Coordinates of C-alpha atoms in Angstrom, one line a residue:
M123 CA 21.5 -10.9 -30.7
R124 CA 18.8 -13.3 -32.2
Q125 CA 15.9 -13.9 -30.4
N126 CA 13.7 -16.0 -31.3
G127 CA 15.2 -16.5 -35.1
S128 CA 15.4 -13.3 -35.5
T129 CA 18.6 -10.8 -34.9
E130 CA 17.9 -7.4 -32.7
R131 CA 19.4 -5.1 -32.5
I132 CA 20.5 -3.3 -28.6
S133 CA 19.0 0.1 -29.0
A134 CA 21.5 3.2 -27.8
E135 CA 19.9 4.2 -24.7
D136 CA 20.4 -0.1 -24.3
R137 CA 24.0 0.0 -24.7
E138 CA 24.1 3.6 -22.8
I139 CA 22.7 2.1 -19.4
L140 CA 25.1 -1.4 -20.2
A141 CA 28.0 1.3 -20.1
L142 CA 26.6 2.2 -16.5
K143 CA 26.3 -1.1 -15.1
A144 CA 29.7 -1.5 -15.7
H145 CA 30.7 1.5 -14.5
F146 CA 29.1 1.6 -11.1
I147 CA 29.0 -2.8 -11.0
P148 CA 32.9 -2.3 -9.3
T149 CA 31.3 0.2 -7.3
Q150 CA 29.3 -1.0 -5.8
Q151 CA 30.5 -4.1 -4.8
S152 CA 32.5 -1.7 -2.1
F153 CA 28.7 -1.7 -0.6
I154 CA 28.5 -4.4 1.8
M155 CA 24.5 -4.2 1.0
M156 CA 25.3 -4.4 -3.2
E157 CA 27.5 -7.4 -3.1
I158 CA 24.5 -9.0 -1.3
V159 CA 21.8 -8.9 -3.5
L160 CA 22.1 -6.4 -6.8
L161 CA 19.2 -4.1 -5.9
L162 CA 18.8 -1.3 -8.6
T163 CA 19.2 2.6 -8.0
H164 CA 16.2 4.6 -8.6
I165 CA 18.1 5.6 -11.8
G166 CA 17.5 1.8 -13.3
F167 CA 14.3 1.7 -11.7
A168 CA 13.0 4.6 -12.4
Y169 CA 14.8 3.7 -15.7
W170 CA 13.0 0.7 -16.2
F171 CA 9.5 1.7 -15.3
W172 CA 9.3 4.4 -17.0
R173 CA 10.3 2.4 -20.6
G174 CA 7.0 0.6 -19.8
R175 CA 8.6 -2.8 -18.4
A176 CA 6.9 -3.2 -14.9
P177 CA 3.5 -4.4 -14.6
V178 CA 0.4 -2.7 -14.5
P179 CA -1.6 -1.8 -13.0
V180 CA 1.3 -1.6 -10.1
S181 CA 1.5 -0.3 -6.8
L182 CA 4.4 1.2 -5.2
A183 CA 6.0 0.7 -1.7
M184 CA 8.5 3.1 0.4
L185 CA 9.7 1.2 3.2
D186 CA 12.0 2.6 6.2
I187 CA 14.6 0.9 8.3
D188 CA 13.3 2.6 12.0
H189 CA 15.9 4.2 14.0
F190 CA 18.2 3.2 11.7
K191 CA 20.7 5.8 12.4
Q192 CA 20.2 4.9 15.8
I193 CA 20.6 0.9 15.7
N194 CA 24.8 3.3 14.1
D195 CA 25.1 4.9 16.7
T196 CA 24.3 2.3 19.8
Y197 CA 25.8 -0.3 18.3
G198 CA 28.2 1.5 15.3
H199 CA 28.6 1.5 11.0
A200 CA 29.8 -2.0 10.9
A201 CA 26.6 -3.2 13.0
G202 CA 24.0 -0.3 10.6
D203 CA 25.3 -2.4 7.0
A204 CA 24.5 -5.5 8.8
V205 CA 21.1 -4.9 9.1
L206 CA 21.0 -2.7 5.9
V207 CA 23.1 -7.4 4.5
Q208 CA 19.8 -8.5 6.5
M209 CA 17.3 -6.4 4.5
A210 CA 18.8 -7.3 1.5
E211 CA 18.6 -10.7 2.0
L212 CA 15.0 -10.8 2.9
F213 CA 14.2 -8.9 -0.1
K214 CA 15.7 -11.5 -1.9
Q215 CA 13.5 -14.7 -0.4
L216 CA 11.0 -12.0 -2.8
D217 CA 11.7 -12.7 -5.9
G218 CA 8.9 -14.9 -6.5
E219 CA 7.0 -12.6 -5.6
S220 CA 6.0 -10.1 -8.8
V221 CA 8.2 -7.4 -7.5
I222 CA 11.6 -5.2 -8.0
V223 CA 13.6 -3.1 -5.0
A224 CA 15.6 -0.4 -5.6
R225 CA 18.0 1.0 -2.6
W226 CA 16.0 4.9 -2.6
G227 CA 18.6 6.1 0.4
G228 CA 21.0 5.3 3.0
E229 CA 17.6 2.8 4.6
E230 CA 15.0 3.5 2.7
F231 CA 14.0 1.5 -0.7
L232 CA 11.1 0.9 -2.7
M233 CA 9.1 -2.1 -3.5
L234 CA 7.4 -2.0 -6.6
C235 CA 4.0 -4.8 -7.5
N236 CA 2.0 -6.4 -10.1
K237 CA -0.5 -5.7 -8.5
N238 CA -2.3 -9.2 -9.8
E239 CA -0.2 -10.0 -6.6
T240 CA -1.1 -8.5 -2.8
G241 CA 1.3 -5.7 -2.3
K242 CA -1.0 -5.5 1.7
S243 CA -0.1 -8.6 1.4
I244 CA 3.7 -8.6 0.7
C245 CA 4.5 -5.7 3.0
E246 CA 3.2 -7.0 5.2
G247 CA 5.4 -10.3 5.2
L248 CA 7.5 -8.9 5.0
R249 CA 7.7 -6.5 7.7
A250 CA 6.9 -9.7 10.2
K251 CA 9.9 -11.5 8.6
V252 CA 11.8 -7.9 9.1
E253 CA 10.4 -8.3 12.8
K254 CA 11.1 -11.9 13.5
T255 CA 14.7 -11.9 12.4
P256 CA 17.8 -9.9 14.7
V257 CA 21.1 -9.5 13.8
V258 CA 23.6 -11.0 15.8
Y259 CA 26.5 -8.1 15.1
D260 CA 29.4 -8.6 17.2
G261 CA 27.6 -11.1 20.0
Q262 CA 24.9 -9.0 20.8
M263 CA 21.6 -10.0 18.7
I264 CA 19.9 -6.1 17.4
R265 CA 16.1 -6.1 17.1
W266 CA 14.8 -4.1 14.1
T267 CA 12.3 -3.2 12.3
V268 CA 10.8 -1.7 9.2
T269 CA 7.8 0.5 8.7
I270 CA 6.4 0.7 5.0
G271 CA 4.0 3.3 3.0
L272 CA 2.6 1.2 0.1
A273 CA 0.1 3.4 -2.8
E274 CA -2.1 1.5 -4.3
E275 CA -3.9 4.4 -6.5
A276 CA -2.9 7.4 -8.6
D277 CA -2.9 8.8 -12.1
S278 CA 0.8 8.9 -12.1
V279 CA 4.5 7.9 -11.0
L280 CA 5.4 10.9 -9.6
S281 CA 1.9 10.5 -7.7
L282 CA 1.8 7.2 -6.6
L283 CA 6.2 7.8 -4.6
R284 CA 4.2 11.2 -3.2
L285 CA 1.7 9.0 -1.9
A286 CA 3.6 6.4 -0.7
D287 CA 6.4 8.1 0.7
Q288 CA 3.0 10.2 2.7
K289 CA 2.3 7.3 3.8
L290 CA 5.2 5.9 5.0
Y291 CA 5.0 9.2 6.9
E292 CA 2.3 8.8 8.7
G293 CA 3.7 5.0 9.7
K294 CA 5.9 6.7 11.0
K295 CA 4.4 9.2 13.1
A296 CA 1.9 6.0 14.3
G297 CA 5.0 4.5 15.3
R298 CA 6.5 2.5 13.0
N299 CA 6.6 -0.7 12.9
R300 CA 3.5 -1.3 10.4
V301 CA 2.1 -0.6 6.8
I302 CA 0.3 2.4 6.1
D303 CA -1.9 1.8 2.5

């Protein structure tokens, strides 16, 4: 590859990541969420973070769709998929805000925010958009919310993850549909 007139070789690690992406992208297409927006997996997220590509300093948010199992049980798994699709659409709207999003688990996501942006305001804005954006599925309006735990001060990535998870749990205990930092 050429960049600024010089030749740059792709490292073995980068070739491995490209090969993994080529292998997994067709598999990801079976997931509606991945068809809508290419969110990084937690492996890609960790690789990106550890390679020093994360904006520094950062804040880390852990987001969970409230009562997601109840949505699936009440309206069906296709309705749950529609909620995930809407979540992906809302994440896409964060494009200009120095945010990297990764799907962490079924209905859990991580957001890495450049600390030059206010992580709290980004998270609160996203939470408010979710609350105001019902999903219409099979003629039924599904109202849904998210709870977000935000960690802005920690001495390591693992500490950020633990703190964000703890804050998420606090938000769930406090009644959901909130950002806790």
